[in-house]
Short mmCIF file of C-alpha atoms (C1' of nucleotides) in Angstrom, two decimals:
data_model
loop_
_atom_site.label_atom_id
_atom_site.label_comp_id
_atom_site.label_asym_id
_atom_site.label_seq_id
_atom_site.Cartn_x
_atom_site.Cartn_y
_atom_site.Cartn_z
CA UNK A 1 102.45 104.57 -146.70
CA UNK A 2 99.22 105.66 -148.25
CA UNK A 3 96.38 104.09 -146.42
CA UNK A 4 93.54 105.59 -148.36
CA UNK A 5 91.57 102.48 -149.14
CA UNK A 6 90.64 103.76 -152.61
CA UNK A 7 93.38 102.65 -154.98
CA UNK A 8 94.50 105.12 -157.58
CA UNK A 9 93.51 103.25 -160.67
CA UNK A 10 91.02 103.89 -163.39
CA UNK A 11 87.33 103.74 -162.65
CA UNK A 12 87.00 100.52 -164.60
CA UNK A 13 89.60 98.74 -162.57
CA UNK A 14 88.15 100.22 -159.45
CA UNK A 15 84.96 98.42 -160.23
CA UNK A 16 86.65 95.14 -160.71
CA UNK A 17 88.81 95.31 -157.65
CA UNK A 18 86.33 96.58 -155.13
CA UNK A 19 84.71 93.74 -153.27
CA UNK A 20 81.00 93.51 -152.66
CA UNK A 21 80.00 93.74 -149.01
CA UNK A 22 76.94 92.11 -147.55
CA UNK A 23 75.64 91.77 -144.02
CA UNK A 24 74.07 88.57 -142.76
CA UNK A 25 72.49 87.46 -139.53
CA UNK A 26 72.51 84.14 -137.72
CA UNK A 27 69.43 84.14 -135.52
CA UNK A 28 68.95 81.28 -133.10
CA UNK A 29 65.77 80.41 -131.31
CA UNK A 30 64.15 77.48 -129.58
CA UNK A 31 61.04 75.74 -130.84
CA UNK A 32 59.77 72.64 -129.17
CA UNK A 33 63.00 71.86 -127.36
CA UNK A 34 65.01 72.17 -130.56
CA UNK A 35 67.58 74.80 -131.41
CA UNK A 36 66.61 76.50 -134.65
CA UNK A 37 68.58 78.67 -137.04
CA UNK A 38 66.94 81.14 -139.40
CA UNK A 39 67.95 80.31 -142.96
CA UNK A 40 66.88 81.18 -146.50
CA UNK A 41 66.81 78.87 -149.47
CA UNK A 42 68.43 80.55 -152.46
CA UNK A 43 66.31 80.53 -155.57
CA UNK A 44 68.77 81.99 -158.09
CA UNK A 45 72.39 82.61 -158.79
CA UNK A 46 75.11 80.30 -157.60
CA UNK A 47 74.25 77.74 -154.95
CA UNK A 48 70.63 77.76 -156.09
CA UNK A 49 68.35 75.70 -153.81
CA UNK A 50 70.97 75.69 -151.13
CA UNK A 51 70.62 77.46 -147.79
CA UNK A 52 72.23 80.63 -146.58
CA UNK A 53 72.06 82.99 -143.67
CA UNK A 54 69.70 85.88 -144.43
CA UNK A 55 71.73 88.74 -145.85
CA UNK A 56 71.56 91.82 -147.94
CA UNK A 57 73.98 94.06 -149.75
CA UNK A 58 75.38 96.97 -147.85
CA UNK A 59 73.83 99.92 -149.63
CA UNK A 60 72.28 102.32 -147.18
CA UNK A 61 74.01 104.47 -144.63
CA UNK A 62 73.27 102.45 -141.54
CA UNK A 63 75.24 100.44 -139.08
CA UNK A 64 76.40 97.04 -140.20
CA UNK A 65 74.32 95.47 -137.44
CA UNK A 66 71.20 97.25 -138.63
CA UNK A 67 71.73 95.99 -142.16
CA UNK A 68 72.20 92.46 -140.90
CA UNK A 69 69.07 92.58 -138.76
CA UNK A 70 67.07 94.07 -141.62
CA UNK A 71 68.08 91.11 -143.74
CA UNK A 72 66.43 88.65 -141.40
CA UNK A 73 63.09 90.46 -141.50
CA UNK A 74 60.82 89.31 -144.32
CA UNK A 75 60.02 92.04 -146.85
CA UNK A 76 56.45 92.65 -145.75
CA UNK A 77 56.82 91.81 -142.10
CA UNK A 78 54.95 94.24 -139.90
CA UNK A 79 57.54 94.39 -137.13
CA UNK A 80 61.29 94.22 -137.19
CA UNK A 81 62.89 91.17 -135.67
CA UNK A 82 63.34 91.68 -131.97
CA UNK A 83 66.95 90.68 -131.47
CA UNK A 84 67.94 93.37 -129.08
CA UNK A 85 71.57 92.43 -128.70
CA UNK A 86 73.11 91.45 -132.01
CA UNK A 87 76.78 90.64 -131.68
CA UNK A 88 79.24 90.61 -134.51
CA UNK A 89 80.63 87.21 -135.37
CA UNK A 90 83.19 88.49 -137.83
CA UNK A 91 83.92 89.17 -141.46
CA UNK A 92 84.30 86.37 -143.96
CA UNK A 93 86.20 87.27 -147.08
CA UNK A 94 88.18 84.38 -148.48
CA UNK A 95 89.08 85.14 -152.09
CA UNK A 96 87.06 82.20 -153.41
CA UNK A 97 84.00 82.38 -151.20
CA UNK A 98 81.81 83.76 -154.01
CA UNK A 99 82.41 82.41 -157.51
CA UNK A 100 81.19 85.63 -159.14
CA UNK A 101 83.43 88.25 -157.58
CA UNK A 102 85.33 89.20 -154.49
CA UNK A 103 82.91 89.29 -151.63
CA UNK A 104 83.02 90.18 -147.96
CA UNK A 105 80.26 89.07 -145.63
CA UNK A 106 79.91 90.65 -142.20
CA UNK A 107 77.96 88.40 -139.88
CA UNK A 108 75.95 89.26 -136.81
CA UNK A 109 74.31 86.72 -134.59
CA UNK A 110 71.69 86.84 -131.91
CA UNK A 111 68.91 85.04 -130.13
CA UNK A 112 65.28 85.71 -129.52
CA UNK A 113 62.10 83.99 -128.47
CA UNK A 114 60.53 82.21 -131.39
CA UNK A 115 57.34 84.26 -131.19
CA UNK A 116 59.36 87.27 -132.28
CA UNK A 117 60.24 85.66 -135.59
CA UNK A 118 58.05 86.07 -138.64
CA UNK A 119 58.54 83.34 -141.19
CA UNK A 120 56.75 82.91 -144.46
CA UNK A 121 56.76 80.34 -147.23
CA UNK A 122 59.00 82.45 -149.47
CA UNK A 123 61.20 83.99 -146.82
CA UNK A 124 63.47 82.82 -144.03
CA UNK A 125 62.68 79.51 -142.38
CA UNK A 126 63.59 78.10 -139.01
CA UNK A 127 65.74 75.03 -139.56
CA UNK A 128 66.46 72.71 -136.62
CA UNK A 129 70.08 72.18 -135.74
CA UNK A 130 69.72 68.44 -136.25
CA UNK A 131 69.12 69.22 -139.93
CA UNK A 132 71.75 71.81 -140.69
CA UNK A 133 74.47 69.91 -138.87
CA UNK A 134 73.71 66.72 -140.76
CA UNK A 135 75.94 65.66 -143.61
CA UNK A 136 73.29 65.93 -146.27
CA UNK A 137 72.47 69.55 -145.61
CA UNK A 138 73.76 71.99 -148.22
CA UNK A 139 74.84 75.48 -147.32
CA UNK A 140 75.58 78.11 -149.94
CA UNK A 141 78.96 79.85 -150.09
CA UNK A 142 80.93 79.38 -146.88
CA UNK A 143 77.84 79.55 -144.72
CA UNK A 144 78.45 76.10 -143.28
CA UNK A 145 81.58 77.42 -141.62
CA UNK A 146 79.80 80.58 -140.54
CA UNK A 147 76.93 78.67 -138.97
CA UNK A 148 79.38 76.46 -137.10
CA UNK A 149 81.22 79.51 -135.83
CA UNK A 150 77.98 81.17 -134.78
CA UNK A 151 77.00 78.11 -132.80
CA UNK A 152 80.32 78.22 -130.98
CA UNK A 153 79.77 81.90 -130.22
CA UNK A 154 76.30 81.13 -128.92
CA UNK A 155 77.61 78.46 -126.59
CA UNK A 156 80.35 80.71 -125.30
CA UNK A 157 77.86 83.44 -124.55
CA UNK A 158 75.47 81.10 -122.80
CA UNK A 159 78.32 79.95 -120.60
CA UNK A 160 79.57 83.39 -119.69
CA UNK A 161 76.50 85.63 -119.70
CA UNK A 162 72.81 85.59 -118.93
CA UNK A 163 71.92 85.60 -122.61
CA UNK A 164 69.87 82.44 -122.21
CA UNK A 165 67.09 84.50 -120.67
CA UNK A 166 66.48 86.02 -124.11
CA UNK A 167 65.59 82.62 -125.48
CA UNK A 168 62.76 82.30 -122.97
CA UNK A 169 59.33 83.85 -123.03
CA UNK A 170 58.81 87.17 -121.27
CA UNK A 171 58.14 85.33 -118.01
CA UNK A 172 59.80 82.02 -117.35
CA UNK A 173 60.71 79.57 -114.64
CA UNK A 174 64.19 78.52 -113.65
CA UNK A 175 63.63 75.09 -115.10
CA UNK A 176 62.53 76.57 -118.41
CA UNK A 177 65.79 78.46 -118.39
CA UNK A 178 67.59 75.25 -117.57
CA UNK A 179 65.96 73.60 -120.56
CA UNK A 180 67.61 76.20 -122.79
CA UNK A 181 71.03 75.05 -121.71
CA UNK A 182 70.09 71.42 -121.90
CA UNK A 183 68.89 71.78 -125.47
CA UNK A 184 71.79 73.86 -126.75
CA UNK A 185 74.46 71.76 -125.09
CA UNK A 186 72.61 68.48 -125.43
CA UNK A 187 73.37 67.65 -121.84
CA UNK A 188 71.65 67.09 -118.55
CA UNK A 189 71.92 69.54 -115.69
CA UNK A 190 71.30 68.92 -112.02
CA UNK A 191 68.32 71.13 -111.26
CA UNK A 192 69.29 72.00 -107.72
CA UNK A 193 72.73 73.31 -108.54
CA UNK A 194 71.49 75.21 -111.57
CA UNK A 195 68.83 76.87 -109.48
CA UNK A 196 71.36 78.09 -106.95
CA UNK A 197 73.82 79.31 -109.56
CA UNK A 198 71.21 81.40 -111.35
CA UNK A 199 69.71 82.79 -108.17
CA UNK A 200 73.11 83.67 -106.74
CA UNK A 201 74.18 85.62 -109.83
CA UNK A 202 73.05 89.23 -109.38
CA UNK A 203 70.94 90.45 -112.26
CA UNK A 204 70.55 87.10 -113.98
CA UNK A 205 66.80 87.29 -113.50
CA UNK A 206 64.22 89.52 -111.88
CA UNK A 207 61.46 88.00 -109.80
CA UNK A 208 58.03 88.77 -111.13
CA UNK A 209 54.88 89.17 -109.06
CA UNK A 210 52.91 86.00 -108.57
CA UNK A 211 50.92 86.15 -111.79
CA UNK A 212 50.78 82.41 -111.85
CA UNK A 213 48.00 81.77 -114.32
CA UNK A 214 49.63 78.82 -115.98
CA UNK A 215 47.86 75.65 -117.04
CA UNK A 216 48.18 73.62 -113.89
CA UNK A 217 50.76 70.90 -114.06
CA UNK A 218 52.00 68.31 -111.68
CA UNK A 219 54.39 69.29 -108.96
CA UNK A 220 55.05 72.34 -106.92
CA UNK A 221 54.37 75.54 -108.87
CA UNK A 222 57.53 77.39 -109.82
CA UNK A 223 58.42 81.00 -109.29
CA UNK A 224 58.38 83.07 -112.46
CA UNK A 225 61.08 85.47 -113.55
CA UNK A 226 61.79 88.04 -116.21
CA UNK A 227 64.90 88.79 -118.20
CA UNK A 228 66.87 91.90 -117.38
CA UNK A 229 69.98 93.36 -118.94
CA UNK A 230 72.48 90.73 -119.86
CA UNK A 231 75.06 90.31 -117.13
CA UNK A 232 78.27 88.35 -116.93
CA UNK A 233 78.17 85.06 -115.07
CA UNK A 234 81.24 84.92 -112.90
CA UNK A 235 82.62 82.39 -112.65
CA UNK A 236 81.02 81.21 -115.88
CA UNK A 237 79.28 77.95 -116.50
CA UNK A 238 81.31 75.45 -118.36
CA UNK A 239 78.80 73.32 -120.09
CA UNK A 240 80.06 71.34 -123.03
CA UNK A 241 78.25 69.58 -125.78
CA UNK A 242 78.22 65.87 -125.22
CA UNK A 243 78.35 64.53 -128.77
CA UNK A 244 78.49 67.17 -131.44
CA UNK A 245 77.96 66.39 -135.09
CA UNK B 1 64.78 87.39 -151.64
CA UNK B 2 67.69 88.11 -153.89
CA UNK B 3 70.85 87.95 -151.88
CA UNK B 4 73.30 88.64 -154.63
CA UNK B 5 75.38 91.37 -153.03
CA UNK B 6 75.78 93.24 -156.32
CA UNK B 7 72.85 95.63 -156.65
CA UNK B 8 71.30 95.88 -160.04
CA UNK B 9 71.97 99.53 -160.76
CA UNK B 10 74.09 101.34 -163.28
CA UNK B 11 77.82 101.14 -163.12
CA UNK B 12 78.06 104.72 -161.94
CA UNK B 13 75.82 104.17 -158.98
CA UNK B 14 77.60 100.96 -158.30
CA UNK B 15 80.75 102.93 -157.76
CA UNK B 16 79.13 105.29 -155.35
CA UNK B 17 77.35 102.72 -153.30
CA UNK B 18 80.05 100.11 -152.95
CA UNK B 19 82.04 100.60 -149.82
CA UNK B 20 85.80 100.50 -149.78
CA UNK B 21 87.27 97.62 -147.78
CA UNK B 22 90.61 97.72 -146.05
CA UNK B 23 92.41 95.32 -143.75
CA UNK B 24 94.35 96.50 -140.73
CA UNK B 25 96.41 94.83 -138.08
CA UNK B 26 96.87 95.56 -134.40
CA UNK B 27 100.22 94.08 -133.45
CA UNK B 28 101.21 94.07 -129.81
CA UNK B 29 104.66 93.46 -128.47
CA UNK B 30 106.70 94.12 -125.36
CA UNK B 31 109.70 96.41 -125.27
CA UNK B 32 111.41 97.20 -122.02
CA UNK B 33 108.51 96.08 -119.84
CA UNK B 34 106.06 98.20 -121.80
CA UNK B 35 103.22 97.02 -123.97
CA UNK B 36 103.62 98.48 -127.46
CA UNK B 37 101.20 98.80 -130.33
CA UNK B 38 102.34 99.11 -133.94
CA UNK B 39 100.90 102.33 -135.41
CA UNK B 40 101.42 104.55 -138.44
CA UNK B 41 101.23 108.30 -138.55
CA UNK B 42 99.11 109.41 -141.47
CA UNK B 43 100.76 111.94 -143.72
CA UNK B 44 97.90 112.78 -146.06
CA UNK B 45 94.18 112.70 -146.48
CA UNK B 46 91.80 113.10 -143.57
CA UNK B 47 93.18 112.77 -140.07
CA UNK B 48 96.62 113.81 -141.32
CA UNK B 49 99.30 113.55 -138.61
CA UNK B 50 97.08 111.31 -136.57
CA UNK B 51 97.79 107.66 -135.87
CA UNK B 52 96.15 104.62 -137.31
CA UNK B 53 96.54 100.88 -137.33
CA UNK B 54 98.59 99.78 -140.34
CA UNK B 55 96.21 98.92 -143.13
CA UNK B 56 95.88 98.56 -146.83
CA UNK B 57 93.10 98.36 -149.35
CA UNK B 58 91.78 94.95 -150.22
CA UNK B 59 92.89 94.53 -153.80
CA UNK B 60 94.59 91.22 -154.30
CA UNK B 61 93.09 87.77 -154.12
CA UNK B 62 94.41 86.77 -150.73
CA UNK B 63 92.92 86.03 -147.37
CA UNK B 64 91.83 88.98 -145.29
CA UNK B 65 94.37 88.00 -142.65
CA UNK B 66 97.17 87.97 -145.21
CA UNK B 67 96.24 91.45 -146.38
CA UNK B 68 96.17 92.71 -142.81
CA UNK B 69 99.56 91.21 -142.01
CA UNK B 70 101.05 92.58 -145.21
CA UNK B 71 99.95 96.03 -144.13
CA UNK B 72 102.08 95.88 -141.01
CA UNK B 73 105.24 95.02 -142.93
CA UNK B 74 107.17 98.06 -144.11
CA UNK B 75 107.43 98.28 -147.91
CA UNK B 76 111.07 97.27 -148.18
CA UNK B 77 111.29 95.00 -145.19
CA UNK B 78 113.26 91.86 -145.92
CA UNK B 79 111.07 89.50 -143.94
CA UNK B 80 107.38 89.45 -143.32
CA UNK B 81 106.20 90.13 -139.85
CA UNK B 82 106.20 86.92 -137.85
CA UNK B 83 102.78 86.95 -136.26
CA UNK B 84 101.94 83.34 -136.69
CA UNK B 85 98.48 83.41 -135.23
CA UNK B 86 96.56 86.49 -136.33
CA UNK B 87 93.02 86.52 -135.00
CA UNK B 88 90.21 88.53 -136.40
CA UNK B 89 88.95 91.28 -134.14
CA UNK B 90 86.01 92.21 -136.32
CA UNK B 91 84.74 94.51 -139.02
CA UNK B 92 84.21 98.20 -138.38
CA UNK B 93 81.85 99.90 -140.76
CA UNK B 94 79.89 102.68 -139.14
CA UNK B 95 78.44 104.89 -141.87
CA UNK B 96 80.44 107.91 -140.73
CA UNK B 97 83.77 106.30 -139.93
CA UNK B 98 85.45 107.71 -143.04
CA UNK B 99 84.47 111.23 -144.12
CA UNK B 100 85.24 110.47 -147.77
CA UNK B 101 83.07 107.48 -148.49
CA UNK B 102 81.54 104.38 -147.02
CA UNK B 103 84.33 102.30 -145.62
CA UNK B 104 84.67 98.89 -143.99
CA UNK B 105 87.79 97.99 -142.05
CA UNK B 106 88.49 94.37 -141.16
CA UNK B 107 90.89 94.16 -138.26
CA UNK B 108 93.25 91.38 -137.28
CA UNK B 109 95.35 91.40 -134.17
CA UNK B 110 98.30 89.44 -132.94
CA UNK B 111 101.42 89.40 -130.84
CA UNK B 112 105.06 88.74 -131.48
CA UNK B 113 108.45 89.23 -129.95
CA UNK B 114 109.73 92.71 -130.63
CA UNK B 115 112.76 91.44 -132.50
CA UNK B 116 110.42 90.23 -135.22
CA UNK B 117 109.18 93.74 -135.95
CA UNK B 118 110.91 95.94 -138.47
CA UNK B 119 110.25 99.61 -137.92
CA UNK B 120 111.59 102.49 -139.91
CA UNK B 121 111.37 106.26 -139.65
CA UNK B 122 108.72 106.49 -142.36
CA UNK B 123 106.81 103.32 -141.58
CA UNK B 124 105.03 101.81 -138.62
CA UNK B 125 106.23 102.71 -135.16
CA UNK B 126 105.90 100.98 -131.84
CA UNK B 127 103.91 103.23 -129.53
CA UNK B 128 103.77 102.42 -125.82
CA UNK B 129 100.35 101.85 -124.35
CA UNK B 130 100.88 104.64 -121.87
CA UNK B 131 100.91 107.01 -124.84
CA UNK B 132 98.04 105.77 -126.93
CA UNK B 133 95.73 105.41 -123.98
CA UNK B 134 96.42 108.96 -122.80
CA UNK B 135 93.91 111.68 -123.46
CA UNK B 136 96.16 113.72 -125.71
CA UNK B 137 96.79 110.93 -128.19
CA UNK B 138 94.99 111.31 -131.51
CA UNK B 139 93.80 108.31 -133.46
CA UNK B 140 92.55 108.58 -137.03
CA UNK B 141 89.06 107.39 -137.98
CA UNK B 142 87.60 105.09 -135.33
CA UNK B 143 90.94 103.52 -134.54
CA UNK B 144 90.75 104.58 -130.92
CA UNK B 145 87.81 102.27 -130.44
CA UNK B 146 89.50 99.53 -132.44
CA UNK B 147 92.68 99.74 -130.39
CA UNK B 148 90.67 99.56 -127.17
CA UNK B 149 88.81 96.52 -128.45
CA UNK B 150 92.05 94.87 -129.52
CA UNK B 151 93.50 95.37 -126.07
CA UNK B 152 90.46 93.69 -124.55
CA UNK B 153 90.85 90.78 -126.97
CA UNK B 154 94.54 90.50 -126.05
CA UNK B 155 93.74 90.34 -122.35
CA UNK B 156 91.05 87.75 -122.89
CA UNK B 157 93.43 85.57 -124.86
CA UNK B 158 96.19 85.89 -122.30
CA UNK B 159 93.76 84.74 -119.65
CA UNK B 160 92.40 81.78 -121.54
CA UNK B 161 95.29 80.55 -123.68
CA UNK B 162 99.06 80.23 -123.67
CA UNK B 163 99.42 83.10 -126.13
CA UNK B 164 101.73 84.94 -123.74
CA UNK B 165 104.56 82.63 -124.73
CA UNK B 166 104.58 84.32 -128.14
CA UNK B 167 105.50 87.60 -126.52
CA UNK B 168 108.65 86.06 -125.09
CA UNK B 169 111.94 85.34 -126.80
CA UNK B 170 112.48 81.89 -128.29
CA UNK B 171 113.71 80.63 -124.94
CA UNK B 172 112.38 82.13 -121.75
CA UNK B 173 111.99 81.56 -118.05
CA UNK B 174 108.75 81.26 -116.16
CA UNK B 175 109.36 84.59 -114.51
CA UNK B 176 109.89 86.26 -117.88
CA UNK B 177 106.54 84.81 -118.87
CA UNK B 178 105.10 86.12 -115.64
CA UNK B 179 106.40 89.58 -116.50
CA UNK B 180 104.29 89.52 -119.65
CA UNK B 181 101.12 89.21 -117.61
CA UNK B 182 102.27 91.74 -115.07
CA UNK B 183 102.93 94.33 -117.76
CA UNK B 184 99.77 93.79 -119.77
CA UNK B 185 97.49 93.68 -116.75
CA UNK B 186 99.50 96.15 -114.69
CA UNK B 187 99.29 93.89 -111.70
CA UNK B 188 101.50 91.84 -109.44
CA UNK B 189 101.43 88.06 -109.47
CA UNK B 190 102.58 85.68 -106.78
CA UNK B 191 105.50 83.89 -108.40
CA UNK B 192 104.98 80.55 -106.72
CA UNK B 193 101.38 80.11 -107.76
CA UNK B 194 102.06 81.31 -111.29
CA UNK B 195 104.86 78.82 -111.63
CA UNK B 196 102.63 75.94 -110.63
CA UNK B 197 99.76 77.00 -112.86
CA UNK B 198 101.97 77.18 -115.94
CA UNK B 199 103.77 73.96 -115.20
CA UNK B 200 100.56 72.09 -114.52
CA UNK B 201 98.95 73.13 -117.80
CA UNK B 202 99.87 70.54 -120.45
CA UNK B 203 101.47 72.13 -123.49
CA UNK B 204 101.86 75.61 -122.05
CA UNK B 205 105.63 75.36 -122.42
CA UNK B 206 108.25 72.85 -123.45
CA UNK B 207 111.34 72.41 -121.36
CA UNK B 208 114.54 73.17 -123.28
CA UNK B 209 117.90 71.52 -122.73
CA UNK B 210 120.10 73.27 -120.23
CA UNK B 211 121.65 75.74 -122.65
CA UNK B 212 121.98 78.20 -119.86
CA UNK B 213 124.49 80.65 -121.26
CA UNK B 214 122.84 83.74 -119.87
CA UNK B 215 124.66 86.68 -118.36
CA UNK B 216 124.88 85.50 -114.81
CA UNK B 217 122.52 87.21 -112.44
CA UNK B 218 121.88 86.92 -108.77
CA UNK B 219 119.81 84.08 -107.47
CA UNK B 220 119.17 80.55 -108.45
CA UNK B 221 119.34 80.07 -112.22
CA UNK B 222 115.96 79.45 -113.79
CA UNK B 223 114.90 76.70 -116.11
CA UNK B 224 114.38 77.80 -119.68
CA UNK B 225 111.39 76.94 -121.83
CA UNK B 226 110.16 77.26 -125.38
CA UNK B 227 106.76 78.11 -126.78
CA UNK B 228 104.72 75.37 -128.37
CA UNK B 229 101.35 75.44 -130.02
CA UNK B 230 98.92 77.67 -128.25
CA UNK B 231 96.76 75.68 -125.87
CA UNK B 232 93.77 76.57 -123.78
CA UNK B 233 94.32 77.27 -120.12
CA UNK B 234 91.61 75.48 -118.20
CA UNK B 235 90.44 76.81 -115.94
CA UNK B 236 91.66 80.17 -117.26
CA UNK B 237 93.50 82.84 -115.39
CA UNK B 238 91.41 85.74 -114.38
CA UNK B 239 93.79 88.58 -114.19
CA UNK B 240 92.28 92.03 -114.33
CA UNK B 241 93.82 95.37 -114.97
CA UNK B 242 94.21 97.30 -111.78
CA UNK B 243 93.69 100.89 -112.94
CA UNK B 244 92.99 101.25 -116.61
CA UNK B 245 93.01 104.62 -118.36
"C1'" DG C 1 48.75 58.30 -100.46
"C1'" DC C 2 51.67 58.76 -104.39
"C1'" DA C 3 54.08 60.77 -108.19
"C1'" DA C 4 56.18 64.77 -109.89
"C1'" DA C 5 58.35 69.11 -110.04
"C1'" DA C 6 60.53 72.98 -107.15
"C1'" DG C 7 63.71 74.19 -104.17
"C1'" DT C 8 67.23 73.55 -100.02
"C1'" DG C 9 71.01 71.15 -97.29
"C1'" DT C 10 75.15 68.76 -97.09
"C1'" DT C 11 79.36 66.67 -98.22
"C1'" DA C 12 83.39 65.91 -100.97
"C1'" DG C 13 86.52 67.47 -104.41
"C1'" DC C 14 89.09 70.70 -107.08
"C1'" DA C 15 91.54 74.97 -107.97
"C1'" DT C 16 93.25 79.22 -106.31
"C1'" DT C 17 95.26 82.26 -102.74
"C1'" DA C 18 98.41 83.65 -99.40
"C1'" DC C 19 102.46 82.87 -97.36
"C1'" DA C 20 106.07 80.17 -95.26
"C1'" DC C 21 109.98 77.84 -96.48
"C1'" DC C 22 113.90 75.63 -98.89
"C1'" DC C 23 117.28 75.82 -103.07
"C1'" DA C 24 121.08 77.62 -105.83
"C1'" DT C 25 123.91 81.15 -107.08
"C1'" DG C 26 126.70 85.88 -107.21
"C1'" DT C 27 128.91 89.15 -104.40
"C1'" DA D 1 127.61 85.11 -94.77
"C1'" DC D 2 124.00 87.19 -97.04
"C1'" DA D 3 121.00 88.90 -100.46
"C1'" DT D 4 118.41 87.58 -104.46
"C1'" DG D 5 115.60 85.22 -107.44
"C1'" DG D 6 113.80 80.18 -108.39
"C1'" DG D 7 110.89 76.84 -106.94
"C1'" DT D 8 107.99 73.76 -103.48
"C1'" DG D 9 104.92 72.90 -99.35
"C1'" DT D 10 100.79 73.84 -96.95
"C1'" DA D 11 96.61 75.61 -94.88
"C1'" DA D 12 92.47 78.36 -95.80
"C1'" DT D 13 89.02 79.67 -99.03
"C1'" DG D 14 85.54 79.64 -102.68
"C1'" DC D 15 83.04 77.33 -106.04
"C1'" DT D 16 81.06 73.26 -108.04
"C1'" DA D 17 79.30 68.23 -108.54
"C1'" DA D 18 76.68 64.86 -106.60
"C1'" DC D 19 72.85 63.58 -104.24
"C1'" DA D 20 69.80 63.31 -100.28
"C1'" DC D 21 65.98 65.55 -98.64
"C1'" DT D 22 61.97 68.68 -97.93
"C1'" DT D 23 58.07 71.34 -100.01
"C1'" DT D 24 53.98 71.86 -102.75
"C1'" DT D 25 50.97 70.63 -105.93
"C1'" DG D 26 47.76 67.25 -109.18
"C1'" DC D 27 45.84 62.89 -109.50
#
DNA sequence: GCAAAAGTGTTAGCATTACACCCATGT
DNA sequence: ACATGGGTGTAATGCTAACACTTTTGC
């Protein structure tokens, strides 16, 4: 069994057979109590004027994750996108996914606070979930399936890890954290129990000194916390979306 | 942003830049109370005489999973390998993973009963986990990492789904099913509790008519069951490996 | 004082664990 | 009879859901 992935054919055939590989990213964030996904509207080629996950061809000698993250940064953006924990969703390579040629897309997904995302009129846009899960929305290629899979991966990670802290600002309250879950799962959570669960999970948050210079609101002022390394929640949450799609 | 994954360069450069894509499979099975992994010893190219997951270049217009499964079937085998639920582990594409050229490997993993696997002297071999997790064992490329990741994925699926039934023969007893978990996790399970958990999970098994023509052993004869569709176990098991590596 | 948000206490329910115990069979 | 493996009963434990209740603030 020869496992050299380069087939022994002529150079011309080699060209035709070799698939193109691209890396894409599915970046989620929260804006205004809505879950947003970073998407790009295609302006040429097949699926023109339809939306896709930001991606780029795999050409330079870097990790797949680095290529994917680079793709979600607009060309002239001053700072790279701060998604510090991209996770691989998988490779999508159905033989008919690109009408031009065989194509493999490797997808990474991640979350970040919306202030870390640079959007511009000609680059990636934040699209609310209510839009891209509606029937009229048009994804390019198989990116509808990919976005659905990424959303499932996001929910699984929120249930089993402290990833939700990365969707909050650098300092946040427990109820702001709770809002993350409520938005993503479209559900209501009993505040008292949520508070205990987070506080009783070691490493979920770190208390921050009482720099409580918030615009004063009603009610008892909340403690503020910071995100730390992502830890497992054990036993996990088991939130479920109430009515999806 | 042009997202066409084919860069607009000359054909020669195109050759150099385009990575090679191969599909590999990590097939687990049980033989003699040992967890086995299907591996191939390389006999040419880099990493000669080292072991890799069976793989093949992506050349034909088929699903990635089909290519991966084809790679684990010996060339002249009469029947394809019966892994009816291959799951994608991920894509591995570090820039240095293949010393010859840029290379992307898409990995699928699965389980099956050992009688469904055809091995030959020149093809894939079943290697016990005790061997391939020992320090002296030599994997080709980054297949050590991939095998470790596949084992983690296997354990996660055993904990959260009824996949273990696919490692048993077509008819099996609850204690044979229990042995699957005990071998993979290298742990001991209280038989009574395991019995209840399996029986109380709808769809985990299907009772089979009392065709109880086994070689008679000591003790009360056990009921025999068949595998059905794979269902989620909720709440999941949480077995853990006692002393790994 | 009252409303609102933060945080704590308390009870009931569910699922697992540990282990005792009975069942059915071969020797 | 007895050992062996199959299967059920039961009490203790740990975690969560539900919700009452206290605390701390703005109005």
